[in-house]
mmCIF file of C-alpha atoms and ligand atoms in Angstrom:
data_model
loop_
_atom_site.group_PDB
_atom_site.id
_atom_site.type_symbol
_atom_site.label_atom_id
_atom_site.label_comp_id
_atom_site.label_asym_id
_atom_site.label_seq_id
_atom_site.Cartn_x
_atom_site.Cartn_y
_atom_site.Cartn_z
ATOM 1 C CA MET A 1 -16.939 -10.868 -1.014
ATOM 2 C CA GLN A 2 -20.369 -12.332 -1.724
ATOM 3 C CA ALA A 3 -20.685 -10.443 -4.994
ATOM 4 C CA ASP A 4 -17.119 -10.795 -6.256
ATOM 5 C CA CYS A 5 -15.998 -14.298 -5.262
ATOM 6 C CA VAL A 6 -16.432 -16.624 -8.234
ATOM 7 C CA GLU A 7 -15.736 -19.734 -6.132
ATOM 8 C CA CYS A 8 -12.801 -20.752 -8.288
ATOM 9 C CA GLY A 9 -11.386 -22.839 -5.431
ATOM 10 C CA LEU A 10 -7.827 -21.505 -5.712
ATOM 11 C CA CYS A 11 -7.782 -20.194 -2.149
ATOM 12 C CA SER A 12 -8.941 -23.472 -0.639
ATOM 13 C CA ARG A 13 -6.437 -25.627 -2.525
ATOM 14 C CA ASP A 14 -3.882 -25.427 0.317
ATOM 15 C CA CYS A 15 -6.074 -24.230 3.170
ATOM 16 C CA ALA A 16 -7.657 -26.940 5.320
ATOM 17 C CA PHE A 17 -9.810 -24.339 7.051
ATOM 18 C CA LEU A 18 -11.493 -23.279 3.786
ATOM 19 C CA GLN A 19 -11.735 -26.893 2.651
ATOM 20 C CA GLU A 20 -13.702 -27.553 5.816
ATOM 21 C CA LYS A 21 -15.891 -24.421 5.830
ATOM 22 C CA GLY A 22 -16.426 -23.737 2.134
ATOM 23 C CA SER A 23 -15.496 -20.862 -0.135
ATOM 24 C CA PRO A 24 -15.203 -17.313 1.228
ATOM 25 C CA LYS A 25 -18.469 -16.560 -0.588
ATOM 26 C CA ILE A 26 -20.297 -19.377 1.225
ATOM 27 C CA ILE A 27 -18.834 -18.272 4.558
ATOM 28 C CA ALA A 28 -19.718 -14.604 4.002
ATOM 29 C CA THR A 29 -23.266 -15.494 2.967
ATOM 30 C CA ALA A 30 -23.814 -17.734 5.990
ATOM 31 C CA TRP A 31 -22.414 -15.029 8.312
ATOM 32 C CA GLN A 32 -24.830 -12.480 6.924
ATOM 33 C CA GLU A 33 -27.898 -14.677 6.668
ATOM 34 C CA GLN A 34 -27.525 -16.955 9.688
ATOM 35 C CA GLY A 35 -25.602 -14.615 11.991
ATOM 36 C CA PRO A 36 -22.051 -14.733 13.341
ATOM 37 C CA SER A 37 -20.377 -17.957 14.350
ATOM 38 C CA SER A 38 -18.106 -17.294 17.297
ATOM 39 C CA LEU A 39 -15.462 -19.919 16.566
ATOM 40 C CA LEU A 40 -15.141 -19.684 12.794
ATOM 41 C CA PRO A 41 -12.912 -16.604 12.328
ATOM 42 C CA TYR A 42 -10.562 -17.891 15.014
ATOM 43 C CA GLU A 43 -9.865 -20.992 12.921
ATOM 44 C CA CYS A 44 -8.236 -18.909 10.181
ATOM 45 C CA SER A 45 -4.493 -18.311 10.549
ATOM 46 C CA LEU A 46 -4.718 -14.841 8.960
ATOM 47 C CA CYS A 47 -1.802 -15.945 6.785
ATOM 48 C CA ARG A 48 -3.069 -14.248 3.582
ATOM 49 C CA LEU A 49 -2.189 -17.124 1.266
ATOM 50 C CA CYS A 50 -5.772 -16.848 -0.007
ATOM 51 C CA THR A 51 -5.160 -13.165 -0.696
ATOM 52 C CA ALA A 52 -1.969 -13.970 -2.588
ATOM 53 C CA VAL A 53 -3.633 -16.481 -4.928
ATOM 54 C CA CYS A 54 -7.068 -14.930 -5.511
ATOM 55 C CA PRO A 55 -7.444 -14.064 -9.225
ATOM 56 C CA LYS A 56 -10.135 -11.507 -8.365
ATOM 57 C CA GLY A 57 -7.886 -9.580 -6.000
ATOM 58 C CA LEU A 58 -10.053 -10.386 -2.987
ATOM 59 C CA ASP A 59 -8.754 -10.474 0.584
ATOM 60 C CA PRO A 60 -10.535 -13.258 2.510
ATOM 61 C CA SER A 61 -7.995 -12.969 5.327
ATOM 62 C CA ALA A 62 -9.099 -9.376 5.970
ATOM 63 C CA MET A 63 -12.691 -10.600 6.075
ATOM 64 C CA PHE A 64 -11.849 -13.093 8.833
ATOM 65 C CA LEU A 65 -10.050 -10.404 10.835
ATOM 66 C CA ALA A 66 -13.075 -8.116 10.405
ATOM 67 C CA MET A 67 -15.285 -10.937 11.694
ATOM 68 C CA ARG A 68 -13.065 -11.286 14.774
ATOM 69 C CA ARG A 69 -13.361 -7.556 15.380
ATOM 70 C CA GLU A 70 -17.118 -7.661 14.959
ATOM 71 C CA LEU A 71 -17.404 -10.416 17.568
ATOM 72 C CA ALA A 72 -15.051 -8.657 19.975
ATOM 73 C CA LEU A 73 -16.881 -5.360 19.575
ATOM 74 C CA ALA A 74 -20.217 -7.010 20.311
ATOM 75 C CA GLY A 75 -18.618 -8.521 23.421
ATOM 76 C CA GLN A 76 -19.669 -11.907 22.117
ATOM 77 C CA VAL A 77 -16.422 -13.727 22.409
ATOM 78 C CA ARG A 78 -13.414 -13.891 24.692
ATOM 79 C CA PHE A 79 -12.136 -17.445 24.572
ATOM 80 C CA PRO A 80 -10.380 -18.472 27.793
ATOM 81 C CA GLU A 81 -7.927 -20.364 25.569
ATOM 82 C CA HIS A 82 -6.571 -16.992 24.386
ATOM 83 C CA ARG A 83 -5.689 -15.789 27.868
ATOM 84 C CA PRO A 84 -2.066 -16.966 27.620
ATOM 85 C CA MET A 85 -1.609 -14.708 24.564
ATOM 86 C CA LYS A 86 -3.091 -11.740 26.381
ATOM 87 C CA ARG A 87 -0.905 -12.442 29.424
ATOM 88 C CA TYR A 88 2.182 -12.738 27.232
ATOM 89 C CA GLU A 89 1.422 -9.373 25.686
ATOM 90 C CA ALA A 90 0.659 -7.678 29.026
ATOM 91 C CA LEU A 91 3.927 -8.988 30.494
ATOM 92 C CA GLY A 92 5.819 -7.614 27.492
ATOM 93 C CA ARG A 93 4.474 -4.158 28.314
ATOM 94 C CA SER A 94 4.926 -4.516 32.070
ATOM 95 C CA ALA A 95 7.552 -2.895 34.270
ATOM 96 C CA TRP A 96 9.174 -6.325 34.530
ATOM 97 C CA PHE A 97 10.150 -6.582 30.885
ATOM 98 C CA SER A 98 9.719 -3.216 29.156
ATOM 99 C CA TRP A 99 12.766 -1.005 28.899
ATOM 100 C CA TYR A 100 13.613 2.177 26.966
ATOM 101 C CA SER A 101 17.211 3.331 26.559
ATOM 102 C CA LEU A 102 17.060 6.630 24.673
ATOM 103 C CA PRO A 103 20.360 8.498 24.442
ATOM 104 C CA LYS A 104 20.343 12.285 24.211
ATOM 105 C CA GLY A 105 19.104 13.341 20.764
ATOM 106 C CA CYS A 106 17.997 9.793 19.910
ATOM 107 C CA GLU A 107 15.844 9.675 16.767
ATOM 108 C CA THR A 108 16.172 5.983 15.879
ATOM 109 C CA VAL A 109 15.557 2.952 18.083
ATOM 110 C CA LEU A 110 15.992 -0.778 17.670
ATOM 111 C CA PHE A 111 12.729 -2.562 18.536
ATOM 112 C CA PRO A 112 13.607 -6.279 18.676
ATOM 113 C CA GLY A 113 10.181 -7.508 19.851
ATOM 114 C CA CYS A 114 9.238 -10.036 22.545
ATOM 115 C CA SER A 115 9.777 -13.267 20.683
ATOM 116 C CA PHE A 116 13.255 -12.551 19.374
ATOM 117 C CA SER A 117 14.422 -11.019 22.675
ATOM 118 C CA GLY A 118 13.142 -14.063 24.557
ATOM 119 C CA SER A 119 14.909 -16.553 22.350
ATOM 120 C CA ARG A 120 18.098 -14.676 21.334
ATOM 121 C CA PRO A 121 19.122 -12.009 23.873
ATOM 122 C CA GLY A 122 22.790 -12.353 22.913
ATOM 123 C CA VAL A 123 22.021 -11.716 19.250
ATOM 124 C CA VAL A 124 19.978 -8.630 20.160
ATOM 125 C CA ALA A 125 22.984 -7.202 22.018
ATOM 126 C CA GLN A 126 25.340 -7.961 19.109
ATOM 127 C CA LEU A 127 22.929 -6.548 16.541
ATOM 128 C CA PHE A 128 22.490 -3.404 18.621
ATOM 129 C CA ASP A 129 26.258 -2.878 18.806
ATOM 130 C CA PHE A 130 26.601 -3.451 15.049
ATOM 131 C CA LEU A 131 23.853 -0.940 14.246
ATOM 132 C CA ASP A 132 25.134 1.544 16.830
ATOM 133 C CA GLU A 133 28.339 1.824 14.809
ATOM 134 C CA ILE A 134 26.280 2.830 11.769
ATOM 135 C CA ILE A 135 23.634 4.959 13.515
ATOM 136 C CA PRO A 136 25.175 7.115 16.261
ATOM 137 C CA GLY A 137 22.813 7.728 19.172
ATOM 138 C CA LEU A 138 20.787 4.601 18.489
ATOM 139 C CA GLY A 139 18.260 3.766 21.196
ATOM 140 C CA LEU A 140 16.763 0.461 22.294
ATOM 141 C CA VAL A 141 13.130 -0.289 23.133
ATOM 142 C CA LEU A 142 12.146 -3.570 24.771
ATOM 143 C CA ASP A 143 8.355 -3.606 24.607
ATOM 144 C CA CYS A 144 5.471 -5.436 22.965
ATOM 145 C CA CYS A 145 3.865 -4.268 19.704
ATOM 146 C CA SER A 146 0.574 -5.828 20.911
ATOM 147 C CA LYS A 147 -0.031 -7.809 17.721
ATOM 148 C CA PRO A 148 -1.760 -10.597 19.713
ATOM 149 C CA SER A 149 -4.612 -8.208 20.605
ATOM 150 C CA HIS A 150 -4.679 -6.918 17.041
ATOM 151 C CA ASP A 151 -5.040 -10.386 15.583
ATOM 152 C CA LEU A 152 -7.569 -11.516 18.165
ATOM 153 C CA GLY A 153 -9.748 -8.652 16.954
ATOM 154 C CA HIS A 154 -9.430 -6.780 20.248
ATOM 155 C CA GLN A 155 -8.861 -3.559 18.378
ATOM 156 C CA ALA A 156 -9.652 -1.242 21.301
ATOM 157 C CA ASP A 157 -7.028 -2.987 23.464
ATOM 158 C CA PHE A 158 -4.547 -2.788 20.606
ATOM 159 C CA ASP A 159 -5.210 0.889 19.865
ATOM 160 C CA LEU A 160 -4.706 1.798 23.505
ATOM 161 C CA ALA A 161 -1.501 -0.195 23.974
ATOM 162 C CA PHE A 162 0.124 0.626 20.651
ATOM 163 C CA GLY A 163 -0.987 4.264 20.887
ATOM 164 C CA GLN A 164 0.770 4.579 24.235
ATOM 165 C CA LEU A 165 3.967 3.073 22.847
ATOM 166 C CA ARG A 166 3.935 5.396 19.830
ATOM 167 C CA GLN A 167 3.185 8.403 22.019
ATOM 168 C CA ILE A 168 6.105 7.729 24.353
ATOM 169 C CA LEU A 169 8.489 7.550 21.411
ATOM 170 C CA LEU A 170 7.117 10.668 19.744
ATOM 171 C CA GLU A 171 7.389 12.627 22.982
ATOM 172 C CA GLN A 172 11.006 11.549 23.306
ATOM 173 C CA GLY A 173 11.813 12.694 19.761
ATOM 174 C CA VAL A 174 12.044 9.247 18.159
ATOM 175 C CA ARG A 175 11.126 9.254 14.473
ATOM 176 C CA ARG A 176 12.392 5.896 13.224
ATOM 177 C CA VAL A 177 12.010 2.325 14.467
ATOM 178 C CA ILE A 178 14.197 -0.553 13.296
ATOM 179 C CA VAL A 179 12.398 -3.889 13.540
ATOM 180 C CA LEU A 180 13.429 -7.496 12.995
ATOM 181 C CA CYS A 181 10.221 -9.325 13.726
ATOM 182 C CA PRO A 182 7.822 -9.596 10.751
ATOM 183 C CA ASN A 183 4.865 -9.109 13.078
ATOM 184 C CA CYS A 184 6.305 -5.940 14.633
ATOM 185 C CA ASP A 185 7.088 -4.829 11.073
ATOM 186 C CA ARG A 186 3.447 -5.081 10.051
ATOM 187 C CA MET A 187 2.201 -3.258 13.138
ATOM 188 C CA TRP A 188 4.687 -0.391 12.849
ATOM 189 C CA ARG A 189 4.099 0.062 9.123
ATOM 190 C CA GLU A 190 0.347 0.061 9.510
ATOM 191 C CA TYR A 191 -0.018 2.035 12.743
ATOM 192 C CA GLY A 192 3.283 3.870 13.269
ATOM 193 C CA GLN A 193 1.947 7.079 11.641
ATOM 194 C CA GLU A 194 4.722 9.717 11.926
ATOM 195 C CA ILE A 195 7.235 7.086 13.008
ATOM 196 C CA GLU A 196 9.007 5.490 10.066
ATOM 197 C CA CYS A 197 9.565 1.740 10.169
ATOM 198 C CA VAL A 198 12.770 0.294 8.733
ATOM 199 C CA ASN A 199 13.609 -3.349 8.491
ATOM 200 C CA ALA A 200 16.929 -4.401 10.073
ATOM 201 C CA TYR A 201 17.617 -6.692 7.104
ATOM 202 C CA GLU A 202 17.623 -3.667 4.814
ATOM 203 C CA ILE A 203 20.361 -1.995 6.878
ATOM 204 C CA LEU A 204 22.293 -5.230 7.290
ATOM 205 C CA ALA A 205 22.155 -5.965 3.556
ATOM 206 C CA GLU A 206 23.752 -2.581 2.957
ATOM 207 C CA HIS A 207 26.469 -2.865 5.602
ATOM 208 C CA TRP A 208 27.225 -6.537 6.232
ATOM 209 C CA PRO A 209 30.651 -7.405 4.826
ATOM 210 C CA ALA A 210 30.660 -8.912 1.347
ATOM 211 C CA ALA A 211 31.083 -12.652 1.131
ATOM 212 C CA GLY A 212 34.589 -14.004 1.538
ATOM 213 C CA SER A 213 35.451 -17.389 0.122
ATOM 214 C CA HIS A 214 33.391 -20.115 1.767
ATOM 215 C CA PRO A 215 34.875 -23.410 0.620
ATOM 216 C CA ALA A 216 32.102 -25.497 2.184
ATOM 217 C CA ARG A 217 28.889 -23.621 1.513
ATOM 218 C CA LYS A 218 25.882 -24.769 3.506
ATOM 219 C CA GLN A 219 22.719 -25.665 1.559
ATOM 220 C CA VAL A 220 19.639 -24.145 3.181
ATOM 221 C CA VAL A 221 15.956 -23.573 2.486
ATOM 222 C CA VAL A 222 14.325 -20.251 3.385
ATOM 223 C CA HIS A 223 10.961 -20.267 5.117
ATOM 224 C CA ASP A 224 9.457 -16.865 4.336
ATOM 225 C CA SER A 225 7.278 -15.332 7.006
ATOM 226 C CA CYS A 226 3.616 -15.195 6.012
ATOM 227 C CA ALA A 227 3.420 -11.781 7.699
ATOM 228 C CA LEU A 228 5.820 -10.461 5.030
ATOM 229 C CA ARG A 229 4.694 -12.597 2.089
ATOM 230 C CA PHE A 230 4.252 -9.470 -0.065
ATOM 231 C CA ASP A 231 7.554 -7.862 0.953
ATOM 232 C CA LYS A 232 9.909 -8.881 -1.859
ATOM 233 C CA GLN A 233 12.624 -6.480 -0.689
ATOM 234 C CA THR A 234 12.958 -8.171 2.692
ATOM 235 C CA GLN A 235 12.859 -11.616 1.084
ATOM 236 C CA ASP A 236 15.710 -10.579 -1.234
ATOM 237 C CA ASN A 237 17.713 -9.015 1.597
ATOM 238 C CA VAL A 238 17.470 -12.159 3.701
ATOM 239 C CA ARG A 239 18.734 -14.265 0.780
ATOM 240 C CA LEU A 240 21.561 -11.822 0.176
ATOM 241 C CA LEU A 241 22.606 -12.015 3.836
ATOM 242 C CA LEU A 242 22.529 -15.802 3.727
ATOM 243 C CA ASP A 243 24.744 -15.759 0.670
ATOM 244 C CA ARG A 244 27.204 -13.496 2.503
ATOM 245 C CA SER A 245 27.239 -15.844 5.483
ATOM 246 C CA GLY A 246 28.279 -18.778 3.286
ATOM 247 C CA CYS A 247 24.891 -20.376 2.607
ATOM 248 C CA THR A 248 23.452 -21.435 -0.726
ATOM 249 C CA VAL A 249 19.690 -21.076 -0.816
ATOM 250 C CA GLN A 250 17.728 -23.869 -2.468
ATOM 251 C CA GLU A 251 14.553 -22.584 -4.037
ATOM 252 C CA SER A 252 11.357 -24.270 -2.885
ATOM 253 C CA ALA A 253 7.846 -24.437 -4.327
ATOM 254 C CA ALA A 254 6.197 -22.691 -1.377
ATOM 255 C CA GLU A 255 8.189 -19.541 -0.800
ATOM 256 C CA ARG A 256 7.864 -15.772 -0.945
ATOM 257 C CA ARG A 257 4.239 -14.853 -1.871
ATOM 258 C CA LYS A 258 3.208 -18.505 -1.740
ATOM 259 C CA THR A 259 4.791 -19.346 1.599
ATOM 260 C CA TYR A 260 2.804 -21.329 4.187
ATOM 261 C CA CYS A 261 2.045 -20.266 7.733
ATOM 262 C CA CYS A 262 4.364 -22.052 10.194
ATOM 263 C CA GLY A 263 1.259 -22.992 12.212
ATOM 264 C CA GLU A 264 1.419 -20.281 14.865
ATOM 265 C CA GLY A 265 -0.549 -17.639 12.957
ATOM 266 C CA GLY A 266 -3.800 -16.120 14.180
ATOM 267 C CA SER A 267 -3.550 -17.914 17.554
ATOM 268 C CA VAL A 268 -5.140 -20.912 15.812
ATOM 269 C CA PRO A 269 -3.151 -23.464 17.871
ATOM 270 C CA PHE A 270 -5.177 -22.526 20.963
ATOM 271 C CA LEU A 271 -8.533 -23.491 19.468
ATOM 272 C CA ARG A 272 -7.796 -25.693 16.452
ATOM 273 C CA PRO A 273 -4.394 -27.317 16.942
ATOM 274 C CA ASP A 274 -5.237 -29.758 14.148
ATOM 275 C CA LEU A 275 -5.474 -26.932 11.597
ATOM 276 C CA ALA A 276 -2.284 -25.339 12.917
ATOM 277 C CA GLU A 277 -0.546 -28.693 12.618
ATOM 278 C CA GLN A 278 -1.581 -28.965 8.961
ATOM 279 C CA TRP A 279 0.169 -25.691 8.195
ATOM 280 C CA SER A 280 3.260 -26.779 10.144
ATOM 281 C CA ARG A 281 3.458 -30.013 8.177
ATOM 282 C CA LYS A 282 3.070 -28.217 4.857
ATOM 283 C CA SER A 283 5.756 -25.711 5.682
ATOM 284 C CA VAL A 284 8.395 -28.405 6.211
ATOM 285 C CA ALA A 285 7.351 -30.731 3.389
ATOM 286 C CA GLY A 286 9.993 -30.665 0.663
ATOM 287 C CA VAL A 287 12.778 -29.500 2.978
ATOM 288 C CA LYS A 288 14.690 -32.717 2.218
ATOM 289 C CA GLY A 289 16.853 -32.704 5.306
ATOM 290 C CA LEU A 290 18.245 -29.210 4.695
ATOM 291 C CA LEU A 291 18.533 -26.540 7.373
ATOM 292 C CA VAL A 292 15.492 -24.225 7.300
ATOM 293 C CA VAL A 293 16.317 -20.551 7.796
ATOM 294 C CA THR A 294 13.653 -18.009 8.576
ATOM 295 C CA TYR A 295 13.497 -14.404 9.772
ATOM 296 C CA CYS A 296 10.785 -14.827 12.401
ATOM 297 C CA ALA A 297 11.646 -16.169 15.870
ATOM 298 C CA GLY A 298 8.117 -17.587 16.186
ATOM 299 C CA CYS A 299 8.547 -19.554 12.965
ATOM 300 C CA VAL A 300 11.888 -20.976 14.200
ATOM 301 C CA ASN A 301 10.139 -22.234 17.321
ATOM 302 C CA PHE A 302 7.286 -23.834 15.395
ATOM 303 C CA ILE A 303 9.245 -25.284 12.507
ATOM 304 C CA GLY A 304 12.086 -26.270 14.821
ATOM 305 C CA ARG A 305 9.806 -28.860 16.425
ATOM 306 C CA LYS A 306 9.887 -30.822 13.197
ATOM 307 C CA VAL A 307 13.140 -30.063 11.381
ATOM 308 C CA GLU A 308 16.420 -28.304 12.000
ATOM 309 C CA ALA A 309 15.702 -24.579 11.789
ATOM 310 C CA CYS A 310 17.375 -21.318 12.700
ATOM 311 C CA HIS A 311 17.027 -17.569 12.321
ATOM 312 C CA VAL A 312 18.960 -15.685 9.657
ATOM 313 C CA LEU A 313 20.513 -13.548 12.414
ATOM 314 C CA ASP A 314 21.822 -16.728 14.067
ATOM 315 C CA GLN A 315 23.661 -17.378 10.828
ATOM 316 C CA LEU A 316 25.194 -13.896 10.896
ATOM 317 C CA PHE A 317 26.004 -13.447 14.570
ATOM 318 C CA GLU A 318 26.178 -16.914 16.131
ATOM 319 C CA PRO A 319 26.556 -19.446 13.326
ATOM 320 C CA GLY A 320 26.051 -22.963 14.580
ATOM 321 C CA ALA A 321 24.553 -21.861 17.922
ATOM 322 C CA GLY A 322 20.901 -21.112 17.177
ATOM 323 C CA GLY A 323 18.019 -23.291 16.212
ATOM 324 C CA ARG A 324 16.597 -25.050 19.232
ATOM 325 C CA PRO A 325 13.054 -23.971 20.162
ATOM 326 C CA VAL A 326 13.150 -21.810 23.299
ATOM 327 C CA LYS A 327 10.143 -21.959 25.605
ATOM 328 C CA ALA A 328 8.809 -20.164 28.686
ATOM 329 C CA PRO A 329 9.948 -19.689 31.412
ATOM 330 C CA ARG A 330 13.349 -19.548 29.724
ATOM 331 C CA THR A 331 12.110 -16.828 27.328
ATOM 332 C CA TYR A 332 11.097 -14.593 30.240
ATOM 333 C CA TRP A 333 14.409 -15.123 31.963
ATOM 334 C CA ASN A 334 16.219 -14.202 28.723
ATOM 335 C CA ARG A 335 14.199 -11.011 28.384
ATOM 336 C CA TYR A 336 14.895 -10.072 31.968
ATOM 337 C CA ARG A 337 18.622 -10.634 31.412
ATOM 338 C CA LEU A 338 18.565 -8.527 28.249
ATOM 339 C CA LYS A 339 16.840 -5.682 30.055
ATOM 340 C CA ARG A 340 19.378 -5.873 32.886
ATOM 341 C CA LEU A 341 22.238 -5.788 30.372
ATOM 342 C CA PHE A 342 20.986 -2.552 28.806
ATOM 343 C CA ARG A 343 20.076 -1.023 32.158
ATOM 344 C CA ARG A 344 23.656 -1.443 33.275
ATOM 345 C CA ARG A 345 25.111 0.253 30.210
ATOM 346 C CA PRO A 346 26.066 3.911 30.677
ATOM 347 C CA GLN A 347 23.001 6.088 30.043
ATOM 348 C CA THR A 348 23.257 9.584 28.599
ATOM 349 C CA GLY A 349 19.602 10.432 28.042
ATOM 350 C CA GLN A 350 16.189 9.187 29.019
ATOM 351 C CA CYS A 351 15.628 5.649 30.205
ATOM 352 C CA GLY A 352 13.001 3.676 32.069
ATOM 353 C CA THR A 353 10.093 1.295 31.734
ATOM 354 C CA ARG A 354 6.980 1.990 29.674
ATOM 355 C CA GLN A 355 5.227 2.934 32.895
ATOM 356 C CA GLN A 356 7.939 5.393 33.901
ATOM 357 C CA LEU A 357 8.070 7.093 30.512
ATOM 358 C CA SER A 358 4.376 7.229 29.805
ATOM 359 C CA THR A 359 2.480 10.452 30.320
ATOM 360 C CA LEU A 360 -0.777 8.737 29.412
ATOM 361 C CA ARG A 361 -1.255 6.865 32.667
HETATM 362 S S1 SF4 B 1 -9.593 -17.411 -4.848
HETATM 363 FE FE1 SF4 B 1 -10.862 -15.563 -4.737
HETATM 364 S S2 SF4 B 1 -12.467 -15.885 -6.256
HETATM 365 FE FE2 SF4 B 1 -11.501 -17.877 -5.921
HETATM 366 S S3 SF4 B 1 -12.795 -18.836 -4.331
HETATM 367 FE FE3 SF4 B 1 -11.129 -17.782 -3.275
HETATM 368 S S4 SF4 B 1 -11.929 -15.744 -2.777
HETATM 369 FE FE4 SF4 B 1 -13.282 -16.652 -4.324
HETATM 370 S S1 SF4 B 2 -5.734 -16.420 5.703
HETATM 371 FE FE1 SF4 B 2 -4.713 -18.434 5.494
HETATM 372 S S2 SF4 B 2 -5.854 -19.754 6.922
HETATM 373 FE FE2 SF4 B 2 -7.133 -17.945 6.558
HETATM 374 S S3 SF4 B 2 -8.466 -18.488 4.883
HETATM 375 FE FE3 SF4 B 2 -6.694 -17.492 3.975
HETATM 376 S S4 SF4 B 2 -5.283 -19.161 3.455
HETATM 377 FE FE4 SF4 B 2 -6.792 -19.998 4.879
#
C-alpha cells in the first residue's frame, strides 16, 4: 500500500473516514512507523468502495481488516461496545435459535441467516416451500455464519465457529448451501470449501413466473448491498425479479459497484455512529421519495429509518407487507417462532440444534 498508492484521492472522495484520517498510504505509513492505533481500523465500514474506485487496483478495505486482525491477535483490543455483536452471534449459534432440518439424502440446504429470519420468518417459510418444489429433499439450517467475528478481526473465533458449521453439514452429506443474505454469501463463498454456495436470487430468477401485465407499475430504486458490490449477476437477478413483480427500477448514481454502505457495515455504529450516519445519509440521497428495495435485511433496517424501504423478497412473497425496521426482542421472538415451525414439520432424516449435531464438542 505504501509503495503503490499514488494518493490520487479517488477513494476518499465519498469516504468521511479517509477524509478524516488521510490517504491509505498515510495511514499505512503511520501504522508501520508509529505503531498500531487501536480505534482506527474499527472506524472503517469495510464497504470496499475504495477498492472499487482505486485506479491502481489496491484494496484499502482489506488493509483495514488486516489491521483489525493484527490487533485482535496481539490481544490489544476488545471493545466493550462490540459485545452486543458477539452476543448476537453466539445466540444465533445457541440451542435456543439454531436448528437443522436435514431430510434423508439431503444435499442442499437453505441458509436464511439471522437477520432475515429475525425480520421475515413468514417469507423464509414461503421461500423454503417454493424452493422445495424445485429441489426435492431440500433442508433448512437456522444458524449464524459468524460474520460479526470475521469483520471484528476475531479470526480464531470465526474459524472455530464457521468450521464447526461446515463440518456438521459435510458430515451430514450436504454439498450445497442456498443463501439470501449478502453477508452469509460472502462467508460461504470464501470459507465454504467443498460446500458450494448458490444465491437464492439466481434460482428465483430462473423459476419465478414471467411478468404478467402490471397496469400500475411501481417505481423503485435499488440499494445494492456493499457486500456484493462486485457481484453483477446477483444485481441483475434482483432487478429481473423486481421487473417480474411489477416494479420499474430507476437507475441511480450510486449503485452496483459504486453503491454506498447503508451505515451498518464493519460494526462502525458502535464506535463511530457519526461516520455510520454519513453513509446512511449518502445511501438515501437521490431517492426522491421512491421506495428503496434492497436484498439485505440489515440494509432494510438501516435505510428504513430514513425512507420507505423493503426487501426484494417482500416484493415477491408479501408485496405491501414488508418494510418496517424490526428490532430486538421482536427479532429473537421471530427466530424462535420460525424454528418451532420447522421443528413441528414432519421429519424424515436428521434434525436438531447445532449442539446436538456437532461431533466437535
Ligand atoms: S484510490 Fe488507490 S491510489 Fe488513489 S489514494 Fe486511494 S488507495 Fe491510493
Ligand atoms: S472500506 Fe469503505 S469505509 Fe473503509 S476506507 Fe474504504 S470506502 Fe472508506
